[in-house]
């Protein structure tokens, strides 16, 4: 069947089968008929990241030792006292904000 | 200057699966549209409009189900099966399609020696006049380039029936087109 040398009908069928059909816009019609790409909502990831950061910060504030305050922490850091609970809380908050910002920038790109 | 080699079908399929890559899918459509539309034109008895509608449906189904493609098979064979099912589904809405009954059509007429050499229109007309099973077998083995075994599996009929369909179809085509059997 695949050797049409001796059979005019085989040759005719194979010639017809191998004749490429011009696209005539068919591929474009298929591309336009494809369902739209499923993209996640643009606000979903930032909301998750910011929400997680906010919940973590609130939990840290609630669980911090009495007398801990961010303002006091920044004052302690300005005095090069980085080992106080307030200073550690300020450092943790700054780190959390930096990580959140980095994630959001990476998502944007 | 050497261009980048054309990616294989499997690489394009992988790009679609992993990255939802529409450009890769467009390459697959451009590469296989001719085969799919040719097969469907034969199955649809030369109705080009219907064939193109079914071809578009075939590629949309392929896009939707591309994760079920198994990389050990040829992508063209996988597409052929989808196209065949699209045609069967369409044809069953209208009437019963018999792919496995070798006796579903009247006997072929005797060869007419006086018919001049066939051109493509004659061939299309002659193919359109074949019974469903014979036309499907010719479309599978010539236009989709399947082996008899692959055609039997795709059509869901015994290998012997495929061979019978091909033989009978060729007798009918020779009779209609005036092509003599090789000695």
PDB file of C-alpha atoms in Angstrom:
ATOM      1  CA  UNK A   1       0.000   0.000   0.000  1.00  0.00           C
ATOM      2  CA  UNK A   2       2.811   2.405   0.900  1.00  0.00           C
ATOM      3  CA  UNK A   3       4.779   1.609  -2.261  1.00  0.00           C
ATOM      4  CA  UNK A   4       2.732   3.187  -4.989  1.00  0.00           C
ATOM      5  CA  UNK A   5       5.280   2.584  -7.746  1.00  0.00           C
ATOM      6  CA  UNK A   6       3.194  -0.037  -9.551  1.00  0.00           C
ATOM      7  CA  UNK A   7      -0.309   1.047  -8.655  1.00  0.00           C
ATOM      8  CA  UNK A   8      -1.775   4.175 -10.294  1.00  0.00           C
ATOM      9  CA  UNK A   9      -4.617   4.263  -7.746  1.00  0.00           C
ATOM     10  CA  UNK A  10      -2.210   4.131  -4.801  1.00  0.00           C
ATOM     11  CA  UNK A  11      -0.174   6.870  -6.433  1.00  0.00           C
ATOM     12  CA  UNK A  12      -3.254   9.004  -6.948  1.00  0.00           C
ATOM     13  CA  UNK A  13      -4.447   8.529  -3.361  1.00  0.00           C
ATOM     14  CA  UNK A  14      -1.022   9.202  -1.843  1.00  0.00           C
ATOM     15  CA  UNK A  15      -0.446  12.259  -4.045  1.00  0.00           C
ATOM     16  CA  UNK A  16      -3.807  13.627  -2.931  1.00  0.00           C
ATOM     17  CA  UNK A  17      -3.133  12.796   0.718  1.00  0.00           C
ATOM     18  CA  UNK A  18       0.306  14.444   0.647  1.00  0.00           C
ATOM     19  CA  UNK A  19      -0.914  17.598  -1.045  1.00  0.00           C
ATOM     20  CA  UNK A  20      -0.765  20.214   1.727  1.00  0.00           C
ATOM     21  CA  UNK A  21      -3.970  22.168   2.216  1.00  0.00           C
ATOM     22  CA  UNK A  22      -3.402  25.933   2.415  1.00  0.00           C
ATOM     23  CA  UNK A  23      -4.153  27.249   5.886  1.00  0.00           C
ATOM     24  CA  UNK A  24      -6.527  29.994   4.577  1.00  0.00           C
ATOM     25  CA  UNK A  25      -6.876  31.502   8.056  1.00  0.00           C
ATOM     26  CA  UNK A  26      -7.877  28.212   9.679  1.00  0.00           C
ATOM     27  CA  UNK A  27      -5.152  28.366  12.358  1.00  0.00           C
ATOM     28  CA  UNK A  28      -6.170  31.915  13.258  1.00  0.00           C
ATOM     29  CA  UNK A  29      -9.820  30.881  13.606  1.00  0.00           C
ATOM     30  CA  UNK A  30      -8.782  28.083  15.975  1.00  0.00           C
ATOM     31  CA  UNK A  31      -6.611  30.483  18.000  1.00  0.00           C
ATOM     32  CA  UNK A  32      -9.516  32.926  18.318  1.00  0.00           C
ATOM     33  CA  UNK A  33     -11.883  30.149  19.384  1.00  0.00           C
ATOM     34  CA  UNK A  34      -9.664  28.940  22.229  1.00  0.00           C
ATOM     35  CA  UNK A  35     -11.071  29.676  25.685  1.00  0.00           C
ATOM     36  CA  UNK A  36      -9.487  32.729  27.339  1.00  0.00           C
ATOM     37  CA  UNK A  37      -6.449  32.082  29.498  1.00  0.00           C
ATOM     38  CA  UNK A  38      -7.311  31.467  33.113  1.00  0.00           C
ATOM     39  CA  UNK A  39      -5.428  34.147  35.038  1.00  0.00           C
ATOM     40  CA  UNK A  40      -5.734  34.372  38.807  1.00  0.00           C
ATOM     41  CA  UNK A  41      -7.255  37.616  40.082  1.00  0.00           C
ATOM     42  CA  UNK A  42      -4.488  40.247  40.115  1.00  0.00           C
ATOM     43  CA  UNK A  43      -5.333  41.303  43.669  1.00  0.00           C
ATOM     44  CA  UNK A  44      -5.411  37.792  45.159  1.00  0.00           C
ATOM     45  CA  UNK A  45      -1.704  37.183  45.789  1.00  0.00           C
ATOM     46  CA  UNK A  46      -0.898  40.658  47.142  1.00  0.00           C
ATOM     47  CA  UNK A  47      -3.921  40.371  49.425  1.00  0.00           C
ATOM     48  CA  UNK A  48      -2.718  36.990  50.704  1.00  0.00           C
ATOM     49  CA  UNK A  49       0.815  38.252  51.294  1.00  0.00           C
ATOM     50  CA  UNK A  50      -0.275  41.460  53.008  1.00  0.00           C
ATOM     51  CA  UNK A  51      -2.944  39.640  55.028  1.00  0.00           C
ATOM     52  CA  UNK A  52      -0.446  37.038  56.229  1.00  0.00           C
ATOM     53  CA  UNK A  53       2.001  39.766  57.202  1.00  0.00           C
ATOM     54  CA  UNK A  54      -0.706  41.690  59.062  1.00  0.00           C
ATOM     55  CA  UNK A  55      -1.893  38.590  60.963  1.00  0.00           C
ATOM     56  CA  UNK A  56       1.690  37.684  61.865  1.00  0.00           C
ATOM     57  CA  UNK A  57       2.396  41.210  63.096  1.00  0.00           C
ATOM     58  CA  UNK A  58      -0.783  41.285  65.168  1.00  0.00           C
ATOM     59  CA  UNK A  59       0.060  37.929  66.732  1.00  0.00           C
ATOM     60  CA  UNK A  60       3.605  39.076  67.500  1.00  0.00           C
ATOM     61  CA  UNK A  61       2.276  42.282  69.094  1.00  0.00           C
ATOM     62  CA  UNK A  62      -0.236  40.371  71.220  1.00  0.00           C
ATOM     63  CA  UNK A  63       2.332  37.806  72.352  1.00  0.00           C
ATOM     64  CA  UNK A  64       5.148  40.297  72.986  1.00  0.00           C
ATOM     65  CA  UNK A  65       6.212  40.890  76.635  1.00  0.00           C
ATOM     66  CA  UNK A  66       4.433  43.720  78.472  1.00  0.00           C
ATOM     67  CA  UNK A  67       5.957  47.113  77.868  1.00  0.00           C
ATOM     68  CA  UNK A  68       7.133  46.271  74.397  1.00  0.00           C
ATOM     69  CA  UNK A  69       6.479  49.063  71.933  1.00  0.00           C
ATOM     70  CA  UNK A  70       7.683  49.752  68.443  1.00  0.00           C
ATOM     71  CA  UNK A  71       8.427  53.380  69.258  1.00  0.00           C
ATOM     72  CA  UNK A  72      10.600  52.279  72.174  1.00  0.00           C
ATOM     73  CA  UNK A  73      12.219  49.715  69.870  1.00  0.00           C
ATOM     74  CA  UNK A  74      13.305  52.326  67.347  1.00  0.00           C
ATOM     75  CA  UNK A  75      14.584  54.501  70.213  1.00  0.00           C
ATOM     76  CA  UNK A  76      16.581  51.518  71.522  1.00  0.00           C
ATOM     77  CA  UNK A  77      17.996  50.844  68.056  1.00  0.00           C
ATOM     78  CA  UNK A  78      18.988  54.500  67.732  1.00  0.00           C
ATOM     79  CA  UNK A  79      20.920  54.055  70.985  1.00  0.00           C
ATOM     80  CA  UNK A  80      22.560  50.879  69.564  1.00  0.00           C
ATOM     81  CA  UNK A  81      20.646  48.719  72.061  1.00  0.00           C
ATOM     82  CA  UNK A  82      19.521  45.890  69.780  1.00  0.00           C
ATOM     83  CA  UNK A  83      18.922  43.197  72.414  1.00  0.00           C
ATOM     84  CA  UNK A  84      15.869  44.687  74.113  1.00  0.00           C
ATOM     85  CA  UNK A  85      12.410  43.121  73.388  1.00  0.00           C
ATOM     86  CA  UNK A  86      11.232  46.377  71.798  1.00  0.00           C
ATOM     87  CA  UNK A  87      14.290  46.594  69.549  1.00  0.00           C
ATOM     88  CA  UNK A  88      13.860  42.946  68.486  1.00  0.00           C
ATOM     89  CA  UNK A  89      10.193  43.612  67.694  1.00  0.00           C
ATOM     90  CA  UNK A  90      11.165  46.618  65.566  1.00  0.00           C
ATOM     91  CA  UNK A  91      13.788  44.543  63.711  1.00  0.00           C
ATOM     92  CA  UNK A  92      11.236  41.721  63.128  1.00  0.00           C
ATOM     93  CA  UNK A  93       8.675  44.193  61.796  1.00  0.00           C
ATOM     94  CA  UNK A  94      11.212  45.758  59.439  1.00  0.00           C
ATOM     95  CA  UNK A  95      12.228  42.314  58.171  1.00  0.00           C
ATOM     96  CA  UNK A  96       8.591  41.301  57.644  1.00  0.00           C
ATOM     97  CA  UNK A  97       7.912  44.492  55.679  1.00  0.00           C
ATOM     98  CA  UNK A  98      11.048  43.961  53.563  1.00  0.00           C
ATOM     99  CA  UNK A  99      10.078  40.370  52.752  1.00  0.00           C
ATOM    100  CA  UNK A 100       6.516  41.436  51.917  1.00  0.00           C
ATOM    101  CA  UNK A 101       7.781  44.186  49.621  1.00  0.00           C
ATOM    102  CA  UNK A 102      10.222  41.781  47.912  1.00  0.00           C
ATOM    103  CA  UNK A 103       7.443  39.221  47.290  1.00  0.00           C
ATOM    104  CA  UNK A 104       5.114  41.851  45.863  1.00  0.00           C
ATOM    105  CA  UNK A 105       7.836  43.253  43.594  1.00  0.00           C
ATOM    106  CA  UNK A 106       8.677  39.740  42.382  1.00  0.00           C
ATOM    107  CA  UNK A 107       4.987  39.091  41.659  1.00  0.00           C
ATOM    108  CA  UNK A 108       4.740  42.361  39.753  1.00  0.00           C
ATOM    109  CA  UNK A 109       7.692  41.379  37.539  1.00  0.00           C
TER     110      UNK A 109
ATOM    111  CA  UNK B   1      23.139  31.376   8.990  1.00  0.00           C
ATOM    112  CA  UNK B   2      21.531  28.452  10.803  1.00  0.00           C
ATOM    113  CA  UNK B   3      18.068  28.865  12.252  1.00  0.00           C
ATOM    114  CA  UNK B   4      16.814  27.217  15.374  1.00  0.00           C
ATOM    115  CA  UNK B   5      15.562  23.702  14.558  1.00  0.00           C
ATOM    116  CA  UNK B   6      11.812  23.230  14.585  1.00  0.00           C
ATOM    117  CA  UNK B   7      10.697  21.863  17.951  1.00  0.00           C
ATOM    118  CA  UNK B   8       9.260  18.354  17.925  1.00  0.00           C
ATOM    119  CA  UNK B   9       5.545  17.865  18.542  1.00  0.00           C
ATOM    120  CA  UNK B  10       6.247  16.474  22.009  1.00  0.00           C
ATOM    121  CA  UNK B  11       8.191  19.614  22.989  1.00  0.00           C
ATOM    122  CA  UNK B  12       5.320  21.820  21.827  1.00  0.00           C
ATOM    123  CA  UNK B  13       2.793  19.704  23.705  1.00  0.00           C
ATOM    124  CA  UNK B  14       4.933  19.979  26.832  1.00  0.00           C
ATOM    125  CA  UNK B  15       5.053  23.764  26.445  1.00  0.00           C
ATOM    126  CA  UNK B  16       1.249  23.842  26.234  1.00  0.00           C
ATOM    127  CA  UNK B  17       0.847  21.600  29.280  1.00  0.00           C
ATOM    128  CA  UNK B  18       3.434  23.309  31.468  1.00  0.00           C
ATOM    129  CA  UNK B  19       3.158  26.970  30.444  1.00  0.00           C
ATOM    130  CA  UNK B  20      -0.275  27.151  28.831  1.00  0.00           C
ATOM    131  CA  UNK B  21       1.735  28.270  25.772  1.00  0.00           C
ATOM    132  CA  UNK B  22      -0.679  29.340  23.027  1.00  0.00           C
ATOM    133  CA  UNK B  23       2.090  30.014  20.531  1.00  0.00           C
ATOM    134  CA  UNK B  24       3.216  26.397  20.875  1.00  0.00           C
ATOM    135  CA  UNK B  25      -0.348  25.224  20.306  1.00  0.00           C
ATOM    136  CA  UNK B  26      -0.630  27.502  17.261  1.00  0.00           C
ATOM    137  CA  UNK B  27       2.482  25.806  15.834  1.00  0.00           C
ATOM    138  CA  UNK B  28       0.827  22.414  16.355  1.00  0.00           C
ATOM    139  CA  UNK B  29      -2.331  23.607  14.602  1.00  0.00           C
ATOM    140  CA  UNK B  30      -0.336  24.982  11.652  1.00  0.00           C
ATOM    141  CA  UNK B  31       1.641  21.765  11.420  1.00  0.00           C
ATOM    142  CA  UNK B  32      -1.318  19.366  11.491  1.00  0.00           C
ATOM    143  CA  UNK B  33      -4.236  21.332  10.061  1.00  0.00           C
ATOM    144  CA  UNK B  34      -3.688  19.933   6.579  1.00  0.00           C
ATOM    145  CA  UNK B  35      -3.844  16.293   7.689  1.00  0.00           C
ATOM    146  CA  UNK B  36      -6.840  16.817   9.982  1.00  0.00           C
ATOM    147  CA  UNK B  37      -8.820  18.789   7.397  1.00  0.00           C
ATOM    148  CA  UNK B  38      -7.945  16.344   4.597  1.00  0.00           C
ATOM    149  CA  UNK B  39      -9.113  13.367   6.639  1.00  0.00           C
ATOM    150  CA  UNK B  40     -12.316  15.131   7.637  1.00  0.00           C
ATOM    151  CA  UNK B  41     -13.013  16.199   4.051  1.00  0.00           C
ATOM    152  CA  UNK B  42     -12.873  12.538   3.074  1.00  0.00           C
ATOM    153  CA  UNK B  43     -15.044  11.465   6.005  1.00  0.00           C
ATOM    154  CA  UNK B  44     -17.533  14.266   5.329  1.00  0.00           C
ATOM    155  CA  UNK B  45     -17.927  13.175   1.700  1.00  0.00           C
ATOM    156  CA  UNK B  46     -16.181  16.272   0.380  1.00  0.00           C
ATOM    157  CA  UNK B  47     -18.234  18.789   2.396  1.00  0.00           C
ATOM    158  CA  UNK B  48     -15.411  21.274   3.038  1.00  0.00           C
ATOM    159  CA  UNK B  49     -17.444  23.540   5.295  1.00  0.00           C
ATOM    160  CA  UNK B  50     -18.508  20.721   7.575  1.00  0.00           C
ATOM    161  CA  UNK B  51     -14.971  19.306   7.513  1.00  0.00           C
ATOM    162  CA  UNK B  52     -13.477  22.623   8.619  1.00  0.00           C
ATOM    163  CA  UNK B  53     -16.073  22.999  11.391  1.00  0.00           C
ATOM    164  CA  UNK B  54     -15.221  19.515  12.650  1.00  0.00           C
ATOM    165  CA  UNK B  55     -11.494  20.262  12.299  1.00  0.00           C
ATOM    166  CA  UNK B  56     -11.889  23.347  14.460  1.00  0.00           C
ATOM    167  CA  UNK B  57     -13.816  21.269  17.006  1.00  0.00           C
ATOM    168  CA  UNK B  58     -11.014  18.699  16.852  1.00  0.00           C
ATOM    169  CA  UNK B  59      -8.331  21.239  17.754  1.00  0.00           C
ATOM    170  CA  UNK B  60     -10.454  22.783  20.506  1.00  0.00           C
ATOM    171  CA  UNK B  61     -10.944  19.316  22.012  1.00  0.00           C
ATOM    172  CA  UNK B  62      -7.218  18.690  21.652  1.00  0.00           C
ATOM    173  CA  UNK B  63      -6.490  21.915  23.546  1.00  0.00           C
ATOM    174  CA  UNK B  64      -8.931  20.972  26.293  1.00  0.00           C
ATOM    175  CA  UNK B  65      -7.628  17.410  26.662  1.00  0.00           C
ATOM    176  CA  UNK B  66      -3.957  17.854  25.841  1.00  0.00           C
ATOM    177  CA  UNK B  67      -2.942  16.590  29.284  1.00  0.00           C
ATOM    178  CA  UNK B  68      -4.251  13.163  28.295  1.00  0.00           C
ATOM    179  CA  UNK B  69      -1.787  12.945  25.376  1.00  0.00           C
ATOM    180  CA  UNK B  70       0.673  10.104  25.917  1.00  0.00           C
ATOM    181  CA  UNK B  71       4.105  10.942  24.645  1.00  0.00           C
ATOM    182  CA  UNK B  72       4.819   7.427  23.339  1.00  0.00           C
ATOM    183  CA  UNK B  73       2.228   7.934  20.580  1.00  0.00           C
ATOM    184  CA  UNK B  74       2.419  10.196  17.543  1.00  0.00           C
ATOM    185  CA  UNK B  75       0.623  13.480  18.070  1.00  0.00           C
ATOM    186  CA  UNK B  76      -0.881  13.169  14.575  1.00  0.00           C
ATOM    187  CA  UNK B  77      -2.397   9.781  15.475  1.00  0.00           C
ATOM    188  CA  UNK B  78      -3.859  11.234  18.665  1.00  0.00           C
ATOM    189  CA  UNK B  79      -5.342  14.116  16.660  1.00  0.00           C
ATOM    190  CA  UNK B  80      -6.729  11.701  14.060  1.00  0.00           C
ATOM    191  CA  UNK B  81      -8.615   9.826  16.788  1.00  0.00           C
ATOM    192  CA  UNK B  82     -10.159  13.048  18.060  1.00  0.00           C
ATOM    193  CA  UNK B  83     -11.130  14.025  14.504  1.00  0.00           C
ATOM    194  CA  UNK B  84     -12.655  10.603  13.881  1.00  0.00           C
ATOM    195  CA  UNK B  85     -14.683  10.816  17.093  1.00  0.00           C
ATOM    196  CA  UNK B  86     -15.852  14.318  16.172  1.00  0.00           C
ATOM    197  CA  UNK B  87     -17.060  13.026  12.820  1.00  0.00           C
ATOM    198  CA  UNK B  88     -18.678   9.919  14.351  1.00  0.00           C
ATOM    199  CA  UNK B  89     -20.440  12.057  16.915  1.00  0.00           C
ATOM    200  CA  UNK B  90     -21.723  14.378  14.195  1.00  0.00           C
ATOM    201  CA  UNK B  91     -22.735  11.518  11.894  1.00  0.00           C
ATOM    202  CA  UNK B  92     -24.576   9.649  14.659  1.00  0.00           C
ATOM    203  CA  UNK B  93     -26.757  12.650  15.261  1.00  0.00           C
ATOM    204  CA  UNK B  94     -28.009  12.222  11.714  1.00  0.00           C
ATOM    205  CA  UNK B  95     -27.948   8.503  11.097  1.00  0.00           C
ATOM    206  CA  UNK B  96     -26.266   5.239  12.000  1.00  0.00           C
ATOM    207  CA  UNK B  97     -22.670   4.945  10.839  1.00  0.00           C
ATOM    208  CA  UNK B  98     -21.453   1.451  10.100  1.00  0.00           C
ATOM    209  CA  UNK B  99     -17.700   1.102  10.269  1.00  0.00           C
ATOM    210  CA  UNK B 100     -17.422  -2.612  10.792  1.00  0.00           C
ATOM    211  CA  UNK B 101     -19.919  -4.163   8.383  1.00  0.00           C
ATOM    212  CA  UNK B 102     -18.134  -5.138   5.185  1.00  0.00           C
ATOM    213  CA  UNK B 103     -21.492  -5.854   3.574  1.00  0.00           C
ATOM    214  CA  UNK B 104     -23.072  -2.506   4.269  1.00  0.00           C
ATOM    215  CA  UNK B 105     -23.062  -1.388   0.665  1.00  0.00           C
ATOM    216  CA  UNK B 106     -24.045  -2.797  -2.685  1.00  0.00           C
ATOM    217  CA  UNK B 107     -21.469  -4.670  -4.704  1.00  0.00           C
ATOM    218  CA  UNK B 108     -19.008  -2.544  -6.618  1.00  0.00           C
ATOM    219  CA  UNK B 109     -19.914  -1.950 -10.225  1.00  0.00           C
ATOM    220  CA  UNK B 110     -17.755  -3.603 -12.846  1.00  0.00           C
ATOM    221  CA  UNK B 111     -14.752  -1.562 -14.035  1.00  0.00           C
ATOM    222  CA  UNK B 112     -15.446   0.816 -16.892  1.00  0.00           C
ATOM    223  CA  UNK B 113     -12.393   0.814 -19.125  1.00  0.00           C
ATOM    224  CA  UNK B 114     -13.560   3.872 -21.013  1.00  0.00           C
ATOM    225  CA  UNK B 115     -13.302   6.424 -18.172  1.00  0.00           C
ATOM    226  CA  UNK B 116     -10.432   8.895 -18.689  1.00  0.00           C
ATOM    227  CA  UNK B 117      -7.675   9.430 -16.111  1.00  0.00           C
ATOM    228  CA  UNK B 118      -9.016  10.856 -12.885  1.00  0.00           C
ATOM    229  CA  UNK B 119      -8.266  14.298 -11.630  1.00  0.00           C
ATOM    230  CA  UNK B 120      -8.690  15.335  -8.047  1.00  0.00           C
ATOM    231  CA  UNK B 121     -12.323  16.308  -8.424  1.00  0.00           C
ATOM    232  CA  UNK B 122     -13.071  12.871  -9.793  1.00  0.00           C
ATOM    233  CA  UNK B 123     -11.179  11.306  -6.909  1.00  0.00           C
ATOM    234  CA  UNK B 124     -13.050  13.398  -4.354  1.00  0.00           C
ATOM    235  CA  UNK B 125     -16.339  12.461  -5.951  1.00  0.00           C
ATOM    236  CA  UNK B 126     -15.389   8.792  -6.105  1.00  0.00           C
ATOM    237  CA  UNK B 127     -14.290   8.793  -2.454  1.00  0.00           C
ATOM    238  CA  UNK B 128     -17.509  10.516  -1.437  1.00  0.00           C
ATOM    239  CA  UNK B 129     -19.457   7.671  -3.020  1.00  0.00           C
ATOM    240  CA  UNK B 130     -17.816   4.993  -0.882  1.00  0.00           C
ATOM    241  CA  UNK B 131     -19.695   3.451   2.055  1.00  0.00           C
ATOM    242  CA  UNK B 132     -18.790   4.889   5.483  1.00  0.00           C
ATOM    243  CA  UNK B 133     -16.574   2.016   6.603  1.00  0.00           C
ATOM    244  CA  UNK B 134     -14.568   1.933   3.401  1.00  0.00           C
ATOM    245  CA  UNK B 135     -14.204   5.694   3.308  1.00  0.00           C
ATOM    246  CA  UNK B 136     -13.065   5.729   6.937  1.00  0.00           C
ATOM    247  CA  UNK B 137     -10.500   3.018   6.232  1.00  0.00           C
ATOM    248  CA  UNK B 138      -9.119   4.893   3.207  1.00  0.00           C
ATOM    249  CA  UNK B 139      -9.009   8.146   5.192  1.00  0.00           C
ATOM    250  CA  UNK B 140      -7.141   6.438   8.032  1.00  0.00           C
ATOM    251  CA  UNK B 141      -4.616   4.509   5.953  1.00  0.00           C
ATOM    252  CA  UNK B 142      -3.890   7.087   3.238  1.00  0.00           C
ATOM    253  CA  UNK B 143      -4.830  10.524   4.557  1.00  0.00           C
ATOM    254  CA  UNK B 144      -3.844  10.003   8.226  1.00  0.00           C
ATOM    255  CA  UNK B 145      -0.963   7.716   7.201  1.00  0.00           C
ATOM    256  CA  UNK B 146      -1.838   4.998   9.731  1.00  0.00           C
ATOM    257  CA  UNK B 147      -0.851   1.363   9.364  1.00  0.00           C
ATOM    258  CA  UNK B 148      -3.665  -1.165   8.985  1.00  0.00           C
ATOM    259  CA  UNK B 149      -3.133  -2.147  12.633  1.00  0.00           C
ATOM    260  CA  UNK B 150      -3.296   1.453  13.840  1.00  0.00           C
ATOM    261  CA  UNK B 151      -6.382   2.050  11.719  1.00  0.00           C
ATOM    262  CA  UNK B 152      -8.090  -1.038  13.147  1.00  0.00           C
ATOM    263  CA  UNK B 153      -7.393   0.146  16.681  1.00  0.00           C
ATOM    264  CA  UNK B 154      -8.495   3.712  15.985  1.00  0.00           C
ATOM    265  CA  UNK B 155     -11.668   2.670  14.174  1.00  0.00           C
ATOM    266  CA  UNK B 156     -12.458  -0.030  16.732  1.00  0.00           C
ATOM    267  CA  UNK B 157     -12.852  -2.767  14.130  1.00  0.00           C
ATOM    268  CA  UNK B 158     -10.928  -5.994  13.431  1.00  0.00           C
ATOM    269  CA  UNK B 159      -7.768  -5.834  11.345  1.00  0.00           C
ATOM    270  CA  UNK B 160      -9.300  -8.148   8.757  1.00  0.00           C
ATOM    271  CA  UNK B 161     -12.230  -5.787   8.332  1.00  0.00           C
ATOM    272  CA  UNK B 162      -9.877  -2.863   7.701  1.00  0.00           C
ATOM    273  CA  UNK B 163      -8.097  -4.875   5.008  1.00  0.00           C
ATOM    274  CA  UNK B 164     -11.420  -5.886   3.480  1.00  0.00           C
ATOM    275  CA  UNK B 165     -12.613  -2.269   3.500  1.00  0.00           C
ATOM    276  CA  UNK B 166      -9.423  -1.113   1.789  1.00  0.00           C
ATOM    277  CA  UNK B 167      -9.607  -3.830  -0.856  1.00  0.00           C
ATOM    278  CA  UNK B 168     -13.265  -3.211  -1.610  1.00  0.00           C
ATOM    279  CA  UNK B 169     -12.792   0.540  -1.624  1.00  0.00           C
ATOM    280  CA  UNK B 170      -9.981   0.203  -4.128  1.00  0.00           C
ATOM    281  CA  UNK B 171     -12.096  -2.038  -6.353  1.00  0.00           C
ATOM    282  CA  UNK B 172     -14.847   0.573  -6.319  1.00  0.00           C
ATOM    283  CA  UNK B 173     -12.415   3.443  -6.915  1.00  0.00           C
ATOM    284  CA  UNK B 174     -10.749   1.624  -9.797  1.00  0.00           C
ATOM    285  CA  UNK B 175     -14.134   1.009 -11.294  1.00  0.00           C
ATOM    286  CA  UNK B 176     -15.099   4.663 -10.993  1.00  0.00           C
ATOM    287  CA  UNK B 177     -11.759   6.136 -11.988  1.00  0.00           C
ATOM    288  CA  UNK B 178     -10.691   3.637 -14.592  1.00  0.00           C
ATOM    289  CA  UNK B 179      -7.429   2.797 -12.834  1.00  0.00           C
ATOM    290  CA  UNK B 180      -6.205  -0.645 -13.761  1.00  0.00           C
ATOM    291  CA  UNK B 181      -4.977  -2.981 -11.058  1.00  0.00           C
ATOM    292  CA  UNK B 182      -1.177  -3.480 -11.143  1.00  0.00           C
ATOM    293  CA  UNK B 183      -0.048  -6.854 -12.449  1.00  0.00           C
TER     294      UNK B 183
END
